[in-house]
Amino acid sequence: MSEALFFSITIFVLATFIGVEVISKVPPLLHTPLMSGSNAISGITLVGSLIAAGEGHGGLSVVLGMIAVIFATINVVGGFLVTDRMLKMFKKDSSKKP
Amino acid sequence: MNPLSAFAYLLSSVLFILGLKMLSSARTARKGNGFAALGMLIAIVVTLTDQKIIDFSYILAGLIVGTAIGLVLAIKVQMTAMPQMVGVLNGFGGGASALVAFAEYLRLSGDVSLTVWKGGEVGLDVLITIVLSILIGTVTIVGSMIAAAKLHGVMRSAPILYPMQKQSNAALLAVILGLGVFFVLDPSLWYVLLIIVLLAAVLGVTSVIPIGGADMPVVISLMNSYSGLAGATTGFILSNDVLIISGTLVGTSGIILTNIMCKAMNRSIWNVLFAGVGVEYDPSVQATEQRTVVNYTPEDAAYMLGNAQSVIIVPGYGLAVAQAQHVLQELAQLLTQKGAMVRYAIHPVAGRMPGHMNVLLAEANVPYDLLLEMDQINDDFQNTDVALVIGANDVVNPAARYKKDSPLYGMPILNADQARTVMVLKRSLNPGFAGEDNELFYDKKTMMVFGDAKATLTKLVQLVKQ
């Protein structure tokens, strides 16, 4: 096993623990924004898409890269915006005293 | 990668984690989403400036087209259509991961015409993750689109079943994995990779069509997890930490939500994925049962509500279908002004995806501190004058507590039946998704008010005002 792979696996395992810790604290009230918001974060694959589309090797690889950029950008832009739209609507009862 | 961009990627990861952490409270959630978006922006800018990018034309075109489509989707979508929206977005994320994996394979092969393998020694780990990323990504995009089509009513939501379904899906997966091994042993066989794409697409279809519309929330959550995993595997291919971290975060998030939904629906994940249950109820069977319910008028209901000191509203998806959330909130405010304590009890599966009902009610200006989870409010029903059940059914069916042969048995329910009076606004006596008759409707203290939820609530508002 290469050193790089072992390092990647280490990060993967540690991130799983962080994920469980952080996500289990999100209340059911916000589960829909959690899904759309985390979904937008998974659009991070855009980083890989950008590299694939811009490497200048020409041919199929670049075309696939460009389609990947389109897909991932829809994911990122749509995801963050729609999450913001939802979260904007959540308001506390103003008639109650604090 | 130079140290500065490595640091910037780390900053992105921190912002993602922080953003998700801030989702733990409605007060900080919006800012948290902004933090995550900022993290994404940093990652994009760093990638564009640091990596060996020499041609920006395709990138720019892709970014413009993607942003335009994303903008339109995010602005236009109705809150009721949120499950489809998340499904579609999941699909695009998964698809992008698969495409990147394929493009990386082409780069490694060193020859875009694909006829000769000019790539040198490529690590086994890279080849394995390429296959996995393509497999997961393709299943995610195709499966998500099918799920979205079912939710949107473009496709029939009833389960599509055929003999040997489980076995054929398992066989298909085995064939794909077998081909994967074949490819890893000889990576010059590019067409094997193409066959894997095709078969993965077929698997995406055949694994989602047997699942009924009522179970779609679970599928959407699961696809959410897959899209994260696809991103993480792509991170393995590119040895990119920020991809691995964020992909893994989303992967765990999806799994946790899938688990929560399954528990609330009283089903195991295997049961949801392979059993093909949901909306299979036959109306003729139910019609034979001769039990009578007491039918009340809106006038009776308004009198009852007008005198209540405490009211708990139990909303179901039927409320959103009737577009009655706004009128309901008007009624709730009226009752509050009259001195009653009005709260909402939200069952985890109310709506079409995790947390969906909260969003629908927030849109109708219901303050979020009045939206209570099952565990928070279940003990309060016994001290409550009226439990107002609107467009909900299975989640208040007492059969879940004791009727061992019922599909609902063991499912956690809201204790609406413990309130002094139960008021049910419903279109008809049809059973819920589980097909189980609800005895709560026949209880002596239950007032059934039949009709369209919106029309009935509008009437109630007028009557209570008088």
XYZ file of C-alpha atoms in Angstrom:
564
model
C 0.000 0.000 0.000
C 1.406 3.365 -0.995
C 1.975 6.075 1.557
C -0.413 8.453 -0.206
C -3.210 5.891 -0.081
C -2.647 5.229 3.602
C -2.779 8.956 4.258
C -6.056 9.229 2.303
C -7.580 6.363 4.257
C -6.539 8.029 7.526
C -8.318 11.209 6.502
C -11.381 9.237 5.392
C -11.674 7.457 8.736
C -11.190 10.616 10.800
C -13.698 12.520 8.646
C -16.275 9.782 9.273
C -16.002 10.366 13.012
C -16.315 14.129 12.614
C -19.306 13.597 10.330
C -21.152 11.422 12.845
C -20.407 13.862 15.686
C -21.480 16.966 13.800
C -24.465 15.599 11.898
C -26.088 13.843 14.859
C -26.361 17.232 16.584
C -28.517 18.698 13.814
C -32.159 18.784 15.030
C -34.919 17.175 12.889
C -36.276 20.713 12.457
C -33.403 21.394 10.059
C -33.018 18.024 8.351
C -34.196 19.239 4.952
C -31.746 22.191 4.858
C -29.100 19.764 6.136
C -29.712 17.526 3.133
C -29.664 20.300 0.569
C -26.735 22.042 2.248
C -24.575 18.935 2.628
C -25.566 18.134 -0.926
C -24.082 21.431 -2.051
C -20.904 20.562 -0.162
C -20.674 17.272 -2.061
C -20.440 19.469 -5.158
C -16.785 19.853 -4.080
C -16.149 17.316 -6.810
C -16.173 20.522 -8.899
C -12.530 20.878 -7.896
C -11.723 17.652 -9.738
C -13.922 18.681 -12.653
C -12.061 21.981 -13.061
C -8.735 20.185 -13.266
C -10.074 17.672 -15.789
C -11.587 20.388 -17.980
C -8.566 22.675 -17.916
C -5.597 20.400 -18.350
C -5.505 21.032 -22.059
C -4.921 17.432 -23.167
C -7.665 17.960 -25.680
C -10.156 15.386 -26.835
C -12.642 13.425 -24.864
C -11.084 14.009 -21.467
C -11.678 17.767 -21.673
C -15.244 17.370 -22.939
C -16.039 15.019 -20.065
C -14.399 17.527 -17.754
C -16.585 20.335 -19.048
C -19.787 18.329 -18.604
C -18.569 17.499 -15.094
C -18.038 21.230 -14.425
C -21.623 21.937 -15.532
C -23.075 19.160 -13.346
C -21.028 20.070 -10.295
C -21.757 23.785 -10.652
C -25.514 23.107 -10.785
C -25.045 21.063 -7.617
C -23.062 23.789 -5.839
C -25.005 26.892 -6.915
C -28.452 25.287 -6.712
C -27.674 23.596 -3.400
C -26.354 26.583 -1.476
C -28.989 28.974 -2.832
C -31.981 26.771 -2.148
C -30.670 26.056 1.357
C -30.371 29.772 1.997
C -33.904 30.276 0.666
C -35.228 27.733 3.159
C -33.236 28.903 6.159
C -34.350 32.481 5.545
C -37.914 31.362 6.324
C -37.162 29.950 9.775
C -38.189 32.640 12.274
C -38.676 32.653 16.000
C -41.965 33.609 17.626
C -41.632 37.374 18.045
C -44.730 37.668 20.250
C -43.076 35.644 23.032
C -40.848 37.251 25.581
C -37.263 35.974 25.545
C 0.701 21.705 -4.624
C 2.317 24.707 -2.985
C 1.957 25.207 0.776
C -0.308 28.212 0.389
C -2.957 26.330 -1.580
C -2.667 23.321 0.706
C -3.466 25.694 3.533
C -6.398 27.178 1.591
C -7.841 23.682 1.003
C -7.554 23.032 4.722
C -9.407 26.285 5.358
C -12.190 25.108 3.020
C -12.527 21.841 4.935
C -12.698 23.723 8.242
C -15.391 26.037 6.862
C -17.442 23.023 5.684
C -17.273 21.386 9.107
C -18.040 24.671 10.852
C -20.955 25.293 8.490
C -22.478 21.892 9.260
C -21.893 22.440 12.976
C -23.814 25.708 12.844
C -26.780 23.821 11.395
C -27.345 22.484 14.909
C -29.384 25.580 15.724
C -31.935 27.472 13.645
C -30.397 30.706 14.912
C -26.986 30.102 13.356
C -27.972 27.818 10.472
C -28.168 30.468 7.765
C -24.760 31.838 8.618
C -23.410 28.288 8.640
C -24.640 27.706 5.113
C -22.870 30.921 4.143
C -19.646 29.656 5.737
C -19.851 26.442 3.730
C -20.458 28.413 0.527
C -17.423 30.548 1.323
C -15.377 27.385 1.803
C -16.492 26.222 -1.631
C -15.531 29.550 -3.208
C -12.063 29.365 -1.671
C -11.579 25.807 -2.954
C -12.633 26.828 -6.469
C -10.395 29.906 -6.614
C -7.392 27.972 -5.292
C -7.932 25.228 -7.851
C -8.153 27.714 -10.696
C -4.994 29.556 -9.709
C -2.741 26.775 -8.481
C -3.344 23.584 -10.430
C -1.840 22.887 -13.807
C -4.700 24.458 -15.679
C -3.720 25.837 -19.059
C -7.031 26.235 -20.867
C -9.805 28.239 -19.214
C -12.316 28.325 -22.078
C -14.078 25.027 -21.289
C -14.050 25.814 -17.587
C -15.634 29.198 -18.105
C -18.319 27.775 -20.398
C -19.099 25.044 -17.883
C -19.256 27.431 -14.945
C -21.594 29.822 -16.759
C -23.996 27.123 -17.951
C -23.987 25.367 -14.569
C -24.539 28.583 -12.610
C -27.449 29.589 -14.844
C -29.197 26.231 -14.454
C -28.493 26.111 -10.711
C -29.856 29.630 -10.225
C -33.083 28.932 -12.083
C -33.647 25.666 -10.198
C -33.010 27.248 -6.796
C -35.241 30.255 -7.381
C -38.132 28.509 -9.115
C -38.554 25.386 -7.019
C -41.644 25.102 -4.807
C -41.084 24.090 -1.204
C -43.355 21.068 -1.727
C -41.024 19.965 -4.536
C -37.919 20.064 -2.336
C -37.414 16.262 -2.290
C -37.237 16.163 -6.100
C -34.910 19.149 -6.068
C -32.501 17.491 -3.640
C -32.775 14.291 -5.672
C -31.844 16.053 -8.900
C -28.956 17.909 -7.234
C -27.658 14.639 -5.722
C -27.771 13.146 -9.182
C -25.701 15.931 -10.741
C -23.113 15.660 -7.963
C -22.800 11.905 -8.426
C -22.666 12.265 -12.197
C -19.883 14.828 -11.979
C -17.810 12.474 -9.796
C -18.212 9.631 -12.295
C -17.219 11.909 -15.189
C -14.120 13.140 -13.373
C -13.087 9.554 -12.700
C -13.483 8.675 -16.365
C -11.581 11.776 -17.481
C -8.782 10.908 -15.066
C -8.617 7.441 -16.592
C -8.273 8.979 -20.055
C -5.480 11.238 -18.806
C -3.637 8.313 -17.252
C -4.018 6.236 -20.405
C -1.968 8.931 -22.121
C -3.818 8.562 -25.393
C -7.134 10.248 -26.067
C -7.936 8.026 -29.054
C -8.072 5.150 -26.577
C -6.616 2.634 -28.987
C -3.288 2.193 -27.243
C -2.535 2.166 -23.555
C 0.427 4.480 -23.193
C 0.067 4.906 -19.484
C 2.937 3.641 -17.435
C 2.502 1.826 -14.182
C -0.697 3.026 -12.559
C -1.260 2.048 -8.959
C -3.818 -0.652 -8.254
C -5.456 1.673 -5.709
C -6.063 4.363 -8.342
C -7.623 1.863 -10.757
C -9.863 0.391 -8.065
C -11.101 3.808 -6.967
C -11.740 4.786 -10.600
C -14.045 1.782 -10.970
C -15.771 2.510 -7.644
C -16.244 6.192 -8.386
C -17.725 5.421 -11.804
C -19.992 2.730 -10.369
C -21.297 4.803 -7.425
C -21.536 8.008 -9.456
C -23.511 6.410 -12.282
C -25.928 4.605 -9.942
C -26.403 7.913 -8.101
C -27.245 10.033 -11.138
C -29.587 7.490 -12.737
C -31.211 6.390 -9.461
C -31.710 9.974 -8.293
C -33.352 11.005 -11.536
C -35.746 8.025 -11.365
C -36.580 8.858 -7.734
C -37.147 12.518 -8.652
C -39.369 11.507 -11.580
C -41.451 9.328 -9.255
C -41.766 12.121 -6.692
C -42.654 14.665 -9.333
C -45.389 12.457 -10.771
C -43.661 12.188 -14.146
C -43.367 8.484 -13.434
C -45.935 6.288 -11.684
C -44.956 6.203 -8.028
C -46.237 2.662 -7.413
C -43.533 0.021 -7.114
C -42.707 -1.787 -10.339
C -42.206 -5.435 -9.527
C -41.166 -8.473 -11.527
C -40.080 -12.004 -10.628
C -36.537 -12.618 -9.399
C -36.029 -8.874 -8.892
C -33.661 -9.077 -5.935
C -31.696 -11.906 -7.475
C -31.293 -10.162 -10.813
C -30.135 -6.933 -9.138
C -27.624 -8.853 -7.048
C -26.434 -10.693 -10.154
C -26.050 -7.413 -12.012
C -23.938 -5.961 -9.222
C -21.807 -9.102 -9.186
C -21.231 -8.855 -12.954
C -20.219 -5.187 -12.591
C -17.753 -5.993 -9.818
C -16.394 -8.898 -11.859
C -15.837 -6.617 -14.830
C -14.203 -4.164 -12.422
C -11.624 -6.786 -11.409
C -11.061 -7.599 -15.085
C -10.422 -3.917 -15.818
C -8.091 -3.397 -12.874
C -5.958 -6.321 -14.061
C -5.702 -4.880 -17.558
C -6.458 -1.148 -17.617
C -5.905 -0.893 -21.370
C -9.372 -2.440 -21.890
C -11.190 0.876 -22.010
C -14.388 -0.640 -23.378
C -14.748 -2.689 -20.190
C -15.049 0.617 -18.356
C -17.771 1.702 -20.788
C -19.706 -1.521 -20.204
C -19.425 -0.860 -16.462
C -20.985 2.585 -16.997
C -23.868 1.088 -18.973
C -24.547 -1.711 -16.492
C -24.307 0.721 -13.550
C -26.943 2.874 -15.261
C -29.191 -0.178 -15.617
C -28.615 -0.992 -11.928
C -29.580 2.592 -11.053
C -32.937 2.034 -12.762
C -33.679 -1.483 -11.554
C -32.761 -0.731 -7.950
C -35.118 2.257 -7.635
C -38.220 1.203 -9.627
C -39.331 -1.455 -7.100
C -39.493 1.183 -4.356
C -42.869 2.846 -3.813
C -43.544 6.571 -3.614
C -44.007 6.536 0.156
C -40.508 5.162 0.627
C -38.836 7.762 -1.580
C -37.577 9.847 1.395
C -35.334 6.927 2.276
C -34.092 6.625 -1.299
C -33.348 10.337 -1.507
C -31.405 10.202 1.773
C -29.501 7.160 0.571
C -28.661 8.837 -2.753
C -27.461 11.851 -0.749
C -25.033 9.517 0.955
C -23.952 7.940 -2.364
C -23.231 11.336 -3.930
C -20.929 12.063 -0.986
C -19.207 8.690 -1.306
C -18.722 9.216 -5.043
C -17.030 12.530 -4.230
C -14.827 10.881 -1.599
C -13.703 8.125 -3.986
C -12.855 10.786 -6.567
C -10.771 12.392 -3.815
C -8.896 9.094 -3.444
C -8.172 9.048 -7.195
C -6.840 12.602 -7.183
C -5.254 12.343 -3.694
C -7.186 15.466 -2.797
C -7.916 15.814 0.934
C -10.672 18.395 0.719
C -12.636 16.083 -1.586
C -12.186 13.143 0.740
C -13.205 15.139 3.813
C -16.301 16.785 2.375
C -17.385 13.685 0.473
C -17.131 11.664 3.662
C -19.073 14.254 5.687
C -21.925 14.105 3.183
C -21.704 10.323 3.046
C -22.160 10.005 6.816
C -24.897 12.645 6.829
C -26.886 10.697 4.246
C -26.466 7.418 6.125
C -27.559 8.985 9.426
C -30.676 10.497 7.833
C -31.482 7.221 6.063
C -31.297 5.465 9.398
C -33.544 8.030 11.114
C -36.167 7.746 8.365
C -36.121 3.949 8.457
C -36.602 3.927 12.236
C -39.478 6.406 12.047
C -41.145 4.313 9.338
C -40.606 1.117 11.284
C -38.678 -0.503 8.434
C -35.193 -1.801 7.996
C -33.140 -0.409 5.163
C -33.170 -3.842 3.476
C -36.919 -3.952 3.754
C -37.240 -0.555 2.059
C -34.760 -1.361 -0.699
C -35.943 -4.844 -1.556
C -39.475 -5.420 -0.321
C -41.375 -3.210 -2.764
C -43.996 -2.217 -0.200
C -45.994 0.980 -0.403
C -49.326 2.078 -1.921
C -50.507 -1.406 -2.697
C -53.779 -1.014 -0.929
C -56.924 -2.350 -2.476
C -59.986 -0.147 -1.788
C -62.469 -2.986 -2.290
C -61.089 -4.853 0.716
C -61.560 -1.886 3.017
C -65.064 -1.164 1.790
C -66.375 -4.404 3.216
C -65.738 -3.284 6.764
C -68.857 -1.890 8.333
C -67.893 0.512 11.053
C -69.402 3.903 11.449
C -67.729 7.143 12.300
C -69.418 10.189 13.724
C -69.396 12.937 11.169
C -69.213 16.464 12.557
C -69.736 19.812 10.832
C -67.219 22.662 10.811
C -69.609 24.496 13.187
C -69.190 21.774 15.829
C -65.434 21.877 15.339
C -65.255 25.676 15.601
C -67.212 25.615 18.862
C -64.889 23.007 20.295
C -61.743 24.856 19.209
C -63.078 28.216 20.402
C -63.371 26.837 23.942
C -60.101 24.930 24.035
C -57.322 26.019 26.376
C -54.665 23.990 24.654
C -54.414 22.681 21.106
C -51.766 20.506 19.480
C -51.802 20.431 15.696
C -50.640 17.242 13.977
C -49.929 18.091 10.339
C -49.434 15.460 7.637
C -48.448 15.702 4.028
C -52.145 15.923 3.071
C -52.027 19.444 4.521
C -49.349 20.477 2.055
C -51.111 18.744 -0.838
C -54.193 20.867 -0.075
C -51.918 23.957 0.155
C -53.559 24.738 3.481
C -50.518 25.677 5.610
C -51.216 29.414 5.472
C -54.888 29.106 6.508
C -53.842 26.735 9.260
C -51.418 29.287 10.649
C -54.161 31.922 10.482
C -56.389 29.646 12.558
C -53.553 28.951 14.993
C -52.960 32.674 15.484
C -56.660 33.307 16.044
C -56.800 30.623 18.714
C -53.664 32.011 20.349
C -55.243 35.451 20.479
C -58.231 33.870 22.229
C -55.832 32.675 24.908
C -55.227 29.074 23.891
C -51.785 27.487 23.816
C -51.259 26.233 20.267
C -48.315 24.079 19.239
C -47.403 21.781 16.390
C -46.305 18.146 16.757
C -44.050 17.042 13.916
C -43.568 13.329 13.259
C -40.208 12.490 11.648
C -41.889 11.158 8.504
C -44.372 14.017 8.104
C -43.752 15.217 4.572
C -41.792 13.702 1.730
C -38.236 13.916 3.073
C -36.548 14.323 6.466
C -37.631 17.626 8.036
C -39.870 18.515 5.094
C -42.942 19.479 7.158
C -40.897 22.022 9.158
C -39.877 23.780 5.954
C -43.456 23.813 4.658
C -44.721 25.338 7.916
C -41.837 27.818 8.151
C -42.854 28.982 4.684
C -46.324 29.672 6.101
C -44.685 31.858 8.793
C -45.110 29.393 11.627
C -42.380 30.324 14.161
C -39.974 27.419 14.529
C -40.172 27.368 18.321
C -43.780 26.165 17.984
C -42.666 23.163 15.893
C -41.980 20.375 18.354
C -40.455 16.963 17.780
C -42.250 13.804 18.731
C -40.154 13.175 21.853
C -40.599 16.733 23.075
C -44.381 16.809 22.878
C -45.673 13.253 23.175
C -46.171 13.446 26.949
C -48.193 16.649 26.639
C -51.078 15.176 24.648
C -52.783 13.811 27.773
C -53.090 17.329 29.193
C -54.336 18.804 25.951
C -57.913 19.752 25.103
C -57.822 19.232 21.361
C -55.440 17.322 19.097
C -56.118 18.645 15.611
C -55.009 16.053 13.048
C -54.833 17.357 9.473
C -53.969 15.181 6.500
C -52.097 12.711 8.704
C -53.004 9.093 9.282
C -50.447 6.359 9.970
C -48.453 8.551 12.364
C -51.399 8.687 14.815
C -52.632 5.118 14.367
C -52.788 3.428 17.800
C -52.523 0.018 16.092
C -48.774 0.693 15.998
C -48.700 0.139 19.782
C -50.308 -3.265 20.139
C -51.577 -4.842 16.906
C -48.795 -7.319 16.286
C -49.856 -8.359 12.787
C -50.045 -4.766 11.548
C -47.351 -3.409 9.216
C -47.309 -0.396 11.529
C -46.587 -2.399 14.686
C -43.633 -0.928 16.567
C -43.579 2.341 14.675
C -43.231 5.351 16.996
C -46.451 7.390 16.813
C -47.758 10.691 18.122
C -50.050 10.179 21.127
C -52.900 12.180 19.604
C -55.382 9.624 20.966
C -54.519 10.674 24.528
C -55.890 14.202 24.070
C -59.308 14.951 25.581
C -60.762 15.474 22.117
C -59.316 14.405 18.804
C -60.359 16.348 15.746
C -59.509 14.863 12.362
C -59.771 16.845 9.143
C -59.669 14.374 6.297
C -60.729 13.947 2.733
C -62.049 10.398 3.135
C -61.694 7.327 5.286
C -59.035 5.791 3.054
C -56.198 4.207 4.985
C -52.696 5.655 4.887
C -49.713 4.308 2.987
C -49.442 1.266 5.213
C -52.980 0.216 4.247
C -53.939 -0.168 7.905
C -57.377 1.033 8.991
C -57.115 3.704 11.706
C -59.259 2.939 14.746
C -58.649 6.422 16.107
C -61.258 7.611 13.602
C -63.892 5.396 15.251
C -63.101 6.475 18.810
C -65.950 8.080 20.777
C -63.957 11.231 21.494
C -62.930 11.697 17.897
C -64.642 14.311 15.736
C -64.291 13.548 12.046
C -64.707 16.545 9.755
C -64.635 15.414 6.147
C -63.702 17.600 3.211
C -60.815 19.420 1.597
C -58.426 20.616 4.319
C -58.122 24.114 2.909
C -61.875 24.630 2.545
C -62.570 23.280 6.033
C -59.845 25.401 7.634
C -61.048 28.528 5.832
C -64.527 27.844 7.184
C -63.129 27.309 10.674
C -61.278 30.628 10.565
C -64.484 32.457 9.674
C -66.479 30.672 12.371
C -63.913 31.150 15.132
C -63.679 34.865 14.304
C -67.381 35.349 15.002
